[in-house]
Coordinates of C-alpha atoms and ligand atoms in Angstrom, one line a residue:
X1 CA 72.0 143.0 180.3
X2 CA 74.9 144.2 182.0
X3 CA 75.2 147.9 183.8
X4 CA 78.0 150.0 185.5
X5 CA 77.6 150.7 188.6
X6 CA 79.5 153.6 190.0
X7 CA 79.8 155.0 194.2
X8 CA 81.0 158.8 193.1
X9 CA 83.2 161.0 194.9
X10 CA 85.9 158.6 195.4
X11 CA 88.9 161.1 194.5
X12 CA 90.7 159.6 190.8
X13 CA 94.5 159.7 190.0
X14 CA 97.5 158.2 188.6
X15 CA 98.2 156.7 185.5
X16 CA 96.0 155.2 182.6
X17 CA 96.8 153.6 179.2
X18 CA 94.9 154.2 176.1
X19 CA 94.8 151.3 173.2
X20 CA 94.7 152.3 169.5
X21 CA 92.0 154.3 167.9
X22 CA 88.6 152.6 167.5
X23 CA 88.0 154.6 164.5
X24 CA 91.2 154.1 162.8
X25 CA 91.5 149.9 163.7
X26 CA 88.0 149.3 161.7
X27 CA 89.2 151.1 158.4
X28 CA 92.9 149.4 158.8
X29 CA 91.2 145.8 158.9
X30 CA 89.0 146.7 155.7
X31 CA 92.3 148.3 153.9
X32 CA 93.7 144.9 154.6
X33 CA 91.1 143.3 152.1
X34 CA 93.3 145.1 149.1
X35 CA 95.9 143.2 149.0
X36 CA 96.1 138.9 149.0
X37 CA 97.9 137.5 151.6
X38 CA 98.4 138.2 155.5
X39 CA 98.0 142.1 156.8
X40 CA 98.7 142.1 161.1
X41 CA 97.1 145.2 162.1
X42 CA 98.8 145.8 165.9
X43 CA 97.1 148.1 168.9
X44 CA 93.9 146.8 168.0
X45 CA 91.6 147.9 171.1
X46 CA 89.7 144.8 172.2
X47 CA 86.2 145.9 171.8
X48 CA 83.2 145.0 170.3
X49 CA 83.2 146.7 167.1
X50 CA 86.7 145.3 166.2
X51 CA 84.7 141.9 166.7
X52 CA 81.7 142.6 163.9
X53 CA 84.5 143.9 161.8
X54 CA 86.4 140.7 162.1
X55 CA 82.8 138.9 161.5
X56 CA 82.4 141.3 158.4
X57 CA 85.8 140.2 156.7
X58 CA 85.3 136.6 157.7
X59 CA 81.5 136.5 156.2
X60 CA 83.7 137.4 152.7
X61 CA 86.7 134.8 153.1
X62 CA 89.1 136.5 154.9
X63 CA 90.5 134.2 157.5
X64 CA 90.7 137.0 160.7
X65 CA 93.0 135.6 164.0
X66 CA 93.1 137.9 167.1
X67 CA 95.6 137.9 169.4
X68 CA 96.8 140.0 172.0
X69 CA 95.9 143.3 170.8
X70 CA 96.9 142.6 167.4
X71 CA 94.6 141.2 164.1
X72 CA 95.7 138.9 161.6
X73 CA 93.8 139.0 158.2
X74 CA 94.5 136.9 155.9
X75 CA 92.2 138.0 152.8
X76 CA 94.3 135.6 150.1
X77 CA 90.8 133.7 149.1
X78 CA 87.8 136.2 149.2
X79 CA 84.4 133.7 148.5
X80 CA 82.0 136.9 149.0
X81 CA 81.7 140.4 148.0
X82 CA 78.4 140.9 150.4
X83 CA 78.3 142.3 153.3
X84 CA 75.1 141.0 155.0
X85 CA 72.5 143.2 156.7
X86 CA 73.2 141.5 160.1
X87 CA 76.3 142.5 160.3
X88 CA 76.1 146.5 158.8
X89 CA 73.0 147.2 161.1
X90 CA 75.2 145.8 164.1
X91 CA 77.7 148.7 162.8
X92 CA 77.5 151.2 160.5
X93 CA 81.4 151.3 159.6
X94 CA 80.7 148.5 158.0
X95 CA 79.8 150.2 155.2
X96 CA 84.0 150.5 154.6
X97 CA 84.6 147.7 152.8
X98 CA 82.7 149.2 149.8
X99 CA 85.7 150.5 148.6
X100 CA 88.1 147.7 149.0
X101 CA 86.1 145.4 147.6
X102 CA 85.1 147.3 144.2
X103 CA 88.7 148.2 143.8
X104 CA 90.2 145.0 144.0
X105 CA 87.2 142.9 142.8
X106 CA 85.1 144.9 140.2
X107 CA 81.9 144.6 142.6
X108 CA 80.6 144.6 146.5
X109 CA 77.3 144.2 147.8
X110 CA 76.7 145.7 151.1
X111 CA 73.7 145.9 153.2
X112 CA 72.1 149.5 153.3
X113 CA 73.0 150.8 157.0
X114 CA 69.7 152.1 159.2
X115 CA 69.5 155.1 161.0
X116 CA 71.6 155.5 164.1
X117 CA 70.8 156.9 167.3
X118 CA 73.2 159.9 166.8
X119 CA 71.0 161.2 163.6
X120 CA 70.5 160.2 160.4
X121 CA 73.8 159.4 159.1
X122 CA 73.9 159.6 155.7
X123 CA 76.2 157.7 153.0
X124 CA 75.2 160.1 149.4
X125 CA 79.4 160.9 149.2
X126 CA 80.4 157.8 149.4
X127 CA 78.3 156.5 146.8
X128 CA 78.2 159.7 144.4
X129 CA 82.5 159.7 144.7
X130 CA 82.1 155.7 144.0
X131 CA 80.4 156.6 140.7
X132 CA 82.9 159.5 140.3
X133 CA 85.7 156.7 140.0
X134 CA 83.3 154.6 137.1
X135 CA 81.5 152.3 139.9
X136 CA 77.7 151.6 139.0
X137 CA 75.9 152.0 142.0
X138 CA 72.2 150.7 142.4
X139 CA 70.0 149.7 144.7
X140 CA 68.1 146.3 145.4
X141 CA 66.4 145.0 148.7
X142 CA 68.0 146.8 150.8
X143 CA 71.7 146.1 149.5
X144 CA 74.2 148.9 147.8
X145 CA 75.7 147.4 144.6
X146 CA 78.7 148.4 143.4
X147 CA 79.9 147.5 140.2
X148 CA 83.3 148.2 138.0
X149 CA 83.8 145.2 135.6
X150 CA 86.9 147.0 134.2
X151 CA 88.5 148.6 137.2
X152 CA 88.1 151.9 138.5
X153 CA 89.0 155.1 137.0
X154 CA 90.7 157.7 138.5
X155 CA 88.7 161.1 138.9
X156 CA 88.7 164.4 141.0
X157 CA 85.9 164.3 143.6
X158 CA 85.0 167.0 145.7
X159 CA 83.1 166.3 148.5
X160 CA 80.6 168.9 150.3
X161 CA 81.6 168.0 153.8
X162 CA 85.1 166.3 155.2
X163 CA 83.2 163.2 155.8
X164 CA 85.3 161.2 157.8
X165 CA 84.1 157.4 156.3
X166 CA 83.7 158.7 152.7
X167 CA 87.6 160.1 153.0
X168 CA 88.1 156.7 154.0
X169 CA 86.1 154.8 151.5
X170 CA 87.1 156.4 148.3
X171 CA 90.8 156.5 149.7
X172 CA 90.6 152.7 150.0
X173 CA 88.5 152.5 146.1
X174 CA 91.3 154.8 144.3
X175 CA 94.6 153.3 145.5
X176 CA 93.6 150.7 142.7
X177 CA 92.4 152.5 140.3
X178 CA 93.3 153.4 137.1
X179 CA 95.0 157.3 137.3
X180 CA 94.9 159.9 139.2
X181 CA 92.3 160.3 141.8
X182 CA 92.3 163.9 143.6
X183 CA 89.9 163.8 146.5
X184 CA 88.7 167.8 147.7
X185 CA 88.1 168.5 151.2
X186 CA 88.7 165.2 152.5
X187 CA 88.7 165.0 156.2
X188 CA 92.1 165.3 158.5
X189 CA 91.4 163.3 161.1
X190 CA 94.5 161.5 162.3
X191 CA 92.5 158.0 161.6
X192 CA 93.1 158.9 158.5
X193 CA 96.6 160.0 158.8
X194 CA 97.0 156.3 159.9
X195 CA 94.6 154.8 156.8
X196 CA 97.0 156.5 154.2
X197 CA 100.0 155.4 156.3
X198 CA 98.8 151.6 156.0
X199 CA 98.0 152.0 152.2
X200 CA 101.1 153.7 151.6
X201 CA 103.1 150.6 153.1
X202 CA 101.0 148.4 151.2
X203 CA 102.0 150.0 147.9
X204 CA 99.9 153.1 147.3
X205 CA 101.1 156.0 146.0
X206 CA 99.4 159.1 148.0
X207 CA 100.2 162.4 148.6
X208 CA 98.4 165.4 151.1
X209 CA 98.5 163.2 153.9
X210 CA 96.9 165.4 157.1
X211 CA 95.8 168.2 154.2
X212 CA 92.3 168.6 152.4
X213 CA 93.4 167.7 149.3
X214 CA 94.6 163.9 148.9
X215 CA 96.3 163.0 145.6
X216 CA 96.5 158.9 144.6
X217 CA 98.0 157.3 141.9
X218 CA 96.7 154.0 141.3
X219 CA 98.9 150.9 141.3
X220 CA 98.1 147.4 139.8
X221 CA 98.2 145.8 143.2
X222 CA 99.2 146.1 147.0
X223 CA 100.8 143.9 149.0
X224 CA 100.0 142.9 153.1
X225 CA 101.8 144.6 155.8
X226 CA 102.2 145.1 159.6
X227 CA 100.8 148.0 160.7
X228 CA 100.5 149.2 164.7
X229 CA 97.3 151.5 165.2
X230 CA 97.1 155.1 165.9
X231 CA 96.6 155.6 169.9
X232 CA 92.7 156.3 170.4
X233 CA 92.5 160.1 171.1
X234 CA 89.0 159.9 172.0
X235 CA 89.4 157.0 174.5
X236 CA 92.3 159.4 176.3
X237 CA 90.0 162.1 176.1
X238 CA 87.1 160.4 178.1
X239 CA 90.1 159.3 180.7
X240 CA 91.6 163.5 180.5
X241 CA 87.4 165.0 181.3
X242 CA 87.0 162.0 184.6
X243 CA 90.6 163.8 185.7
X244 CA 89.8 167.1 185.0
X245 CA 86.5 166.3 186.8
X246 CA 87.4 165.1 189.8
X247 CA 90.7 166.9 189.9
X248 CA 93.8 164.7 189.5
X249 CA 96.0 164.6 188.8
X250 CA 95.5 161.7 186.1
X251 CA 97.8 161.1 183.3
X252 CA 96.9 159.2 180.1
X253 CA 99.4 157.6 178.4
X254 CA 99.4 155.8 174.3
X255 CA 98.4 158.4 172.0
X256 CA 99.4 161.9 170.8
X257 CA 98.2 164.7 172.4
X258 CA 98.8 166.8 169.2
X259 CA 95.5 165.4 168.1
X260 CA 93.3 166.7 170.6
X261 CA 94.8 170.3 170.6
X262 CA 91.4 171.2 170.7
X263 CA 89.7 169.9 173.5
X264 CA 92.9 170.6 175.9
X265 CA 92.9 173.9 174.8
X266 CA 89.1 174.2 175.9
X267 CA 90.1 172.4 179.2
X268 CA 92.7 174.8 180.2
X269 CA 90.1 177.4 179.5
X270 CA 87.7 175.8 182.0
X271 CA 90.4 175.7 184.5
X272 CA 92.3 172.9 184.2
X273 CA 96.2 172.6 184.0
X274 CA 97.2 170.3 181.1
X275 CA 101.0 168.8 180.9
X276 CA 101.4 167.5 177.2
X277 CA 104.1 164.3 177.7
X278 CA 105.6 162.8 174.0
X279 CA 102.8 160.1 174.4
X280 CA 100.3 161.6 176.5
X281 CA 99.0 164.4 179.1
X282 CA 98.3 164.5 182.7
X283 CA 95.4 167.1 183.6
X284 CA 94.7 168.4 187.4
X285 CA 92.7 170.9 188.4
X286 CA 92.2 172.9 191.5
X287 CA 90.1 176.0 191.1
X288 CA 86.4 175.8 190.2
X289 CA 85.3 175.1 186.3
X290 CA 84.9 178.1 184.4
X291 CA 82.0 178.1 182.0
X292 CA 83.8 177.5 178.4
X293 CA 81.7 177.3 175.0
X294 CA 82.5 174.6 172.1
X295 CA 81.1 174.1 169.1
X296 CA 81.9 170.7 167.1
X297 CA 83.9 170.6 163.4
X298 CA 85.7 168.6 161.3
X299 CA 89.3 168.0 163.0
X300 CA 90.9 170.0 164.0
X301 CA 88.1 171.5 165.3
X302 CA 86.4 170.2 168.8
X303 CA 85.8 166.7 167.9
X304 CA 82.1 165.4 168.4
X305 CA 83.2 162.4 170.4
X306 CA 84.1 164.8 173.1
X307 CA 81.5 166.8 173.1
X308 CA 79.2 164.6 175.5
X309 CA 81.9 164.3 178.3
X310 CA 82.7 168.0 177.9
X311 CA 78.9 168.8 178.2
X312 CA 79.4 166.7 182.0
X313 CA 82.2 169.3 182.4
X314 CA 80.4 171.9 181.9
X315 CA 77.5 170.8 184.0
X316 CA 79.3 171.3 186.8
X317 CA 80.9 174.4 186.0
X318 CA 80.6 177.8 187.6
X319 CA 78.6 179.3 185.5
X320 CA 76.6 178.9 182.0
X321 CA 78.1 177.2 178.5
X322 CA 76.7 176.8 175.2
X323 CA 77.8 173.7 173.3
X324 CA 77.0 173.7 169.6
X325 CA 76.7 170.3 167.9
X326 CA 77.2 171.3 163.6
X327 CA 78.9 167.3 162.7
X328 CA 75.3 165.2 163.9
X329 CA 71.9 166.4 164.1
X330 CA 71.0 165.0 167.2
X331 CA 73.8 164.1 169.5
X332 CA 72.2 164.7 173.1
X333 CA 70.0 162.3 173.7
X334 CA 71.8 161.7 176.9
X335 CA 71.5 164.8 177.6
X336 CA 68.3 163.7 179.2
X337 CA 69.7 161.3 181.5
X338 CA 72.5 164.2 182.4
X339 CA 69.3 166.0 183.5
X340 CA 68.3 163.0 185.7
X341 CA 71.4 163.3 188.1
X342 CA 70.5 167.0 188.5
X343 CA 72.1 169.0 185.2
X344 CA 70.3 171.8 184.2
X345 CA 70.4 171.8 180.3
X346 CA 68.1 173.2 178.0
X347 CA 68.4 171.7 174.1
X348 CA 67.1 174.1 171.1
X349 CA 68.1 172.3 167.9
X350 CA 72.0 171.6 167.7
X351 CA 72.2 174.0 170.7
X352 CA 72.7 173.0 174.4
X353 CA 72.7 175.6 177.0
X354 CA 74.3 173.8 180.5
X355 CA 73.6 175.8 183.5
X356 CA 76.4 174.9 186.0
X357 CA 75.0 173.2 188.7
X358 CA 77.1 173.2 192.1
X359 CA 77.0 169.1 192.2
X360 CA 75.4 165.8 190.6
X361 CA 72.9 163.4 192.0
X362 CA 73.7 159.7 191.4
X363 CA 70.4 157.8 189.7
X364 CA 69.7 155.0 187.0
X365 CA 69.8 156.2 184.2
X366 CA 70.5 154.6 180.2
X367 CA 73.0 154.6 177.8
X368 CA 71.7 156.2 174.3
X369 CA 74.8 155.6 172.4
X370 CA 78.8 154.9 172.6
X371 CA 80.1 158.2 173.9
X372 CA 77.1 159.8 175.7
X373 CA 77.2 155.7 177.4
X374 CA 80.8 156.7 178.4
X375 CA 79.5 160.4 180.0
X376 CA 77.4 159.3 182.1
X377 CA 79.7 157.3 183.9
X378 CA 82.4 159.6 184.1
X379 CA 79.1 162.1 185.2
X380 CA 79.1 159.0 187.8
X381 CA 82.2 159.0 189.3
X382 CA 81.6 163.0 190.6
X383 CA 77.8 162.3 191.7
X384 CA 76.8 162.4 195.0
X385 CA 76.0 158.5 195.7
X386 CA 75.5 155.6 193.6
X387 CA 74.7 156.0 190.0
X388 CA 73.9 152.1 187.6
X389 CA 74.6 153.2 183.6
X390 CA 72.3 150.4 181.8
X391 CA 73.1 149.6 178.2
X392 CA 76.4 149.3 178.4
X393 CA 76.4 147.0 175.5
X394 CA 76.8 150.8 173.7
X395 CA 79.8 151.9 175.9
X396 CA 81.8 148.0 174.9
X397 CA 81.3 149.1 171.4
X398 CA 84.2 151.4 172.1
X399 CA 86.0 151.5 175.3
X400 CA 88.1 148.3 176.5
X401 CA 87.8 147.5 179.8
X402 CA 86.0 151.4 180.7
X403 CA 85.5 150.0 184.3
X404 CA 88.7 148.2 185.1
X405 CA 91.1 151.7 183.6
X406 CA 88.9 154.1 186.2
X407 CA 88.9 151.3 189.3
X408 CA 93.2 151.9 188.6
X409 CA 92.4 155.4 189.1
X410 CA 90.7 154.9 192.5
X411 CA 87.1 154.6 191.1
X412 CA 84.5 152.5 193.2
X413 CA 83.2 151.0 189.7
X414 CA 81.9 147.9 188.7
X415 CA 80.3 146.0 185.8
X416 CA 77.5 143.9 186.7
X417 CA 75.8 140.7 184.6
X418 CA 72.5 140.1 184.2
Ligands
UD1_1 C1 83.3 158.8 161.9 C2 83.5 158.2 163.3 C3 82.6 158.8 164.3 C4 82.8 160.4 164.4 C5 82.6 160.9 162.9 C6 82.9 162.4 162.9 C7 84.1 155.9 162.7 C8 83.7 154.5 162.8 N1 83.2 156.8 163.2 O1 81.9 158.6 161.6 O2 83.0 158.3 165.6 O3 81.8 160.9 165.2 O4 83.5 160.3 162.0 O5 84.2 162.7 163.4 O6 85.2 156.3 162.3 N2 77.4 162.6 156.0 C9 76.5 162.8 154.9 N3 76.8 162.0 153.8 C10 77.8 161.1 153.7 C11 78.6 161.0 154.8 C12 78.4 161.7 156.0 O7 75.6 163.6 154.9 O8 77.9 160.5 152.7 C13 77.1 163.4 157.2 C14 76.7 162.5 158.4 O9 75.3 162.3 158.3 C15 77.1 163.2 159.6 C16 78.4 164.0 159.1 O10 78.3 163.9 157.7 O11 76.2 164.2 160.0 C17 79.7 163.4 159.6 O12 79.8 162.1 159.1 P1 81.2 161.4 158.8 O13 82.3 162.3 159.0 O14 81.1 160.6 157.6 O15 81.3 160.4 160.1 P2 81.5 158.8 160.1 O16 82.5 158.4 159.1 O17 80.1 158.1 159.9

C-alpha cells in the first residue's frame, strides 16, 4: 500500500500544468466504440481510471494503445457487448458504454455498479432514457441488459436531475438512433461540451451544446477521429486551493478558467486575488481567509469535486462557513480525517459547519475517496509537521503524478511503497 507523505509549511509557488479532464477522457474512449476503425483521443491524463477504461474497451474487442498522453482505440472488431463486474465495480463510469454499445450493436450487457463511497449513486435515468429511445432493459445476476434488435428510436427524454453520466450515456445511445432525440435538462458540464464536440466530429448531428436542452439527429453511422481532451478543471482546482492555501503565488496552466467561474469567484471572496490567463489562473493571497459559504449544483454552480478542498480552505479561515453538499448524499467522509489534524467541523445531513481554526496539526490519517484523498494532502502541505495520507490508491484514480506537480511548487512531498 503506498501513502503520501507530506512535511507542511514549506511555502508553494510557481508554475503547474494540468492534463485533460479525467471526467471527460473516460466518456471520449467509450464514444470511440461508435464508430469502426481507429479514434486517438489526445490529453489523456495518465491515471488509473483511464487504465480500467482501456481494460473495459479491450475486454469487448477494441484493440486500446497508450502512448504519451494520447489513446488509441481501435474498436473495428468488437467480440463482446459485456462489460464484466470486475471491471464496473473497479469504476463506476464504466457504466458509459451502455450507450455506445446498444446504439451501434442492438445490445450491451454491463455489470450492475455497487455503491460508492460518495453515496448511493444511482443509474434509474440512464436506464429509464435507454427505454425512452426503444431499448429493453432487464435485469439478470447482477448484469443490465440492454436490448434494441432494430435500432433505437429517437424520443424526447426529460430527465429530473442534470445527471452528468446519463447526459453522457443517452448522448452517446441517440447519435445513432433513428430521429430526433431531444434530451431536457441535460447537464452543462464542459465534459460534456467536449463529448458532443467528439461525436459531432465523428458525424453526429447535435445541437444546444453547453445548454439544457440537447437536440440529435441520428445518422446511419460515425466515423473515428482525433480528438485532444478538455483541460481537467478539477485537477487545476486542487493545484488553485494548495496556492490559495499557502499563499502563492501559484499559477496553473492547461485548462480554461471560464469553467470554474464558480469556485474563483468564491476564492476571491475568501481573500484571495485570482489572475485569469487564456489557459489558466495564478491565485496569491496575502490577508487572512475570510469565512465564505458554498453550496454544490449542477455546473455552473460550485462543482462537488471542489467542495472537499474548499472545506480545507475554509478550515483555516477566520471565521465560520457552512458548506452545503445537494449533488451526493454523503460527501464528507473525510471530513473526519480533516478533524484529525485539528478542523473543527460539525456535519448535520448534507450540511458542514467549519469553524476556522488558526492552524492544522499534521497526523495519519486515510483517504475515503478521490477528491477528499486529494484534500487531505493539500490540508498537508499547511499542517504544522508531518502528515502520511494512506490509500492513495483513491487519489491515482485521478490525479497524475499529485506528488511530483506540488514537489515543483516547493512541497516537501513524497510517495512511499509498501
Ligand atoms: C460525474 C463525475 C463526478 C462528479 C459528478 C457530478 C465522472 C466519471 N464523474 O459523476 O466526478 O462528481 O459527475 O458533477 O464523470 N443520480 C441519480 N440517478 C441517475 C444518475 C444520477 O439519482 O440515474 C444522482 C446520483 O446518485 C448523484 C447525482 O445524481 O447523487 C449526480 O450524479 P451524476 O451527475 O450522474 O454524476 P456521475 O455522472 O456519476
Amino acid at each position: 500500500m503506498e501513502s503520501i507523505v507530506v512535511m507542511g509549511r514549506r511555502p508553494l509557488s510557481g508554475t503547474v500544468k494540468v492534463g485533460g479532464a479525467k471526467n471527460s477522457a473516460l466518456k471520449l474512449m467509450a464514444a470511440a466504440l461508435l464508430a469502426p476503425g481507429k479514434s486517438v483521443i489526445r490529453n489523456v491524463p495518465d491515471i488509473s481510471d483511464v487504465g480500467v477504461m482501456a481494460d473495459v474497451l479491450e475486454h469487448l474487442g477494441a484493440r486500446v494503445t497508450r502512448e504519451d498522453h494520447s489513446v488509441a482505440v481501435d474498436a473495428t472488431n468488437i467480440a463482446s457487448l459485456e462489460a464484466p463486474y470486475e471491471l464496473v465495480a473497479q469504476m463506476r463510469a464504466s457504466i458509459v458504454v451502455l450507450g455506445p454499445l446498444v446504439a451501434r450493436f442492438g445490445s450491451a450487457h454491463v455489470a450492475m455498479p455497487g455503491g460508492c463511497n460518495i453515496g448511493s449513486r444511482k443509474i434509474d435515468m440512464h436506464l429509464l432514457g435507454l427505454q425512452h429511445l426503444g431499448a429493453v432493459i432487464t435485469f439478470e445476476h447482477g448484469f443490465i441488459n440492454a436490448s434494441a434488435p432494430d435500432g433505437l428510436k429517437g424520443a424526447q427524454v426529460i430527465l429530473d436531475f442534470p445527471s452528468v453520466g446519463a447526459t453522457e450515456n443517452l448522448l452517446m445511445a441517440s447519435v445513432l438512433a433513428e430521429g430526433t432525440t431531444v434530451i431536457e435538462n441535460a447537464a452543462r458540464e464542459p465534459e460534456i461540451g467536449d463529448l458532443v464536440d467528439m461525436l459531432v466530429s465523428m458525424g453526429a448531428r447535435i445541437e444546444g451544446r453547453d445548454t439544457s436542452t440537447l437536440e440529435i439527429r441520428g445518422v446511419r453511422s460515425l466515423s473515428p477521429v482525433e480528438h485532444t481532451t478538455v483541460g481537467d478543471r478539477i485537477e487545476a482546482g486542487t493545484y488553485l486551493v494548495a496556492g490559495a492555501l499557502g499563499g502563492g503565488p501559484v499559477t496553473v496552466v492547461g485548462f480554461d478558467p471560464a469553467h470554474l467561474e464558480m469556485l474563483l469567484a468564491k476564492m476571491s471572496a475568501a481573500g484571495c486575488d485570482i489572475e485569469p490567463l487564456p489557459d489558466g489562473a495564478t491565485v496569491r493571497r496575502e490577508g487572512p481567509i475570510t469565512p465564505v459559504d458554498i453550496s454544490t449544483l449542477p455546473y455552473p454552480g460550485f462543482p462537488t469535486d471542489m467542495q472537499p478542498q474548499f472545506m480545507a480552505l475554509m478550515a483555516l479561515a477566520e471565521g465560520n462557513s457552512v458548506i452545503t453538499e445537494n449533488v451526493y448524499e454523503s460527501r464528507f467522509m473525510f471530513a473526519d480525517e480533516l478533524k484529525r489534524m485539528g478542523a473543527d467541523i460539525d456535519i448535520e445531513g448534507h450540511r458542514a459547519l467549519v469553524r476556522g481554526v488558526g492552524a492544522l496539526q499534521g497526523a495519519p490519517v486515510r483517504s475515503p475517496d478521490l477528491r477528499g484523498g486529494a484534500t487531505l494532502v493539500l490540508a498537508g502541505l499547511v499542517a504544522e509537521g508531518q502528515t502520511v495520507v494512506g490509500d492513495v490508491h483513491h487519489i491515482m484514480r485521478g490525479y497524475e503524478d499529485l506528488t511530483g506537480k506540488l514537489a515543483s511548487l516547493g512541497a516537501d512531498i513524497n510517495l512511499l511503497e509498501g
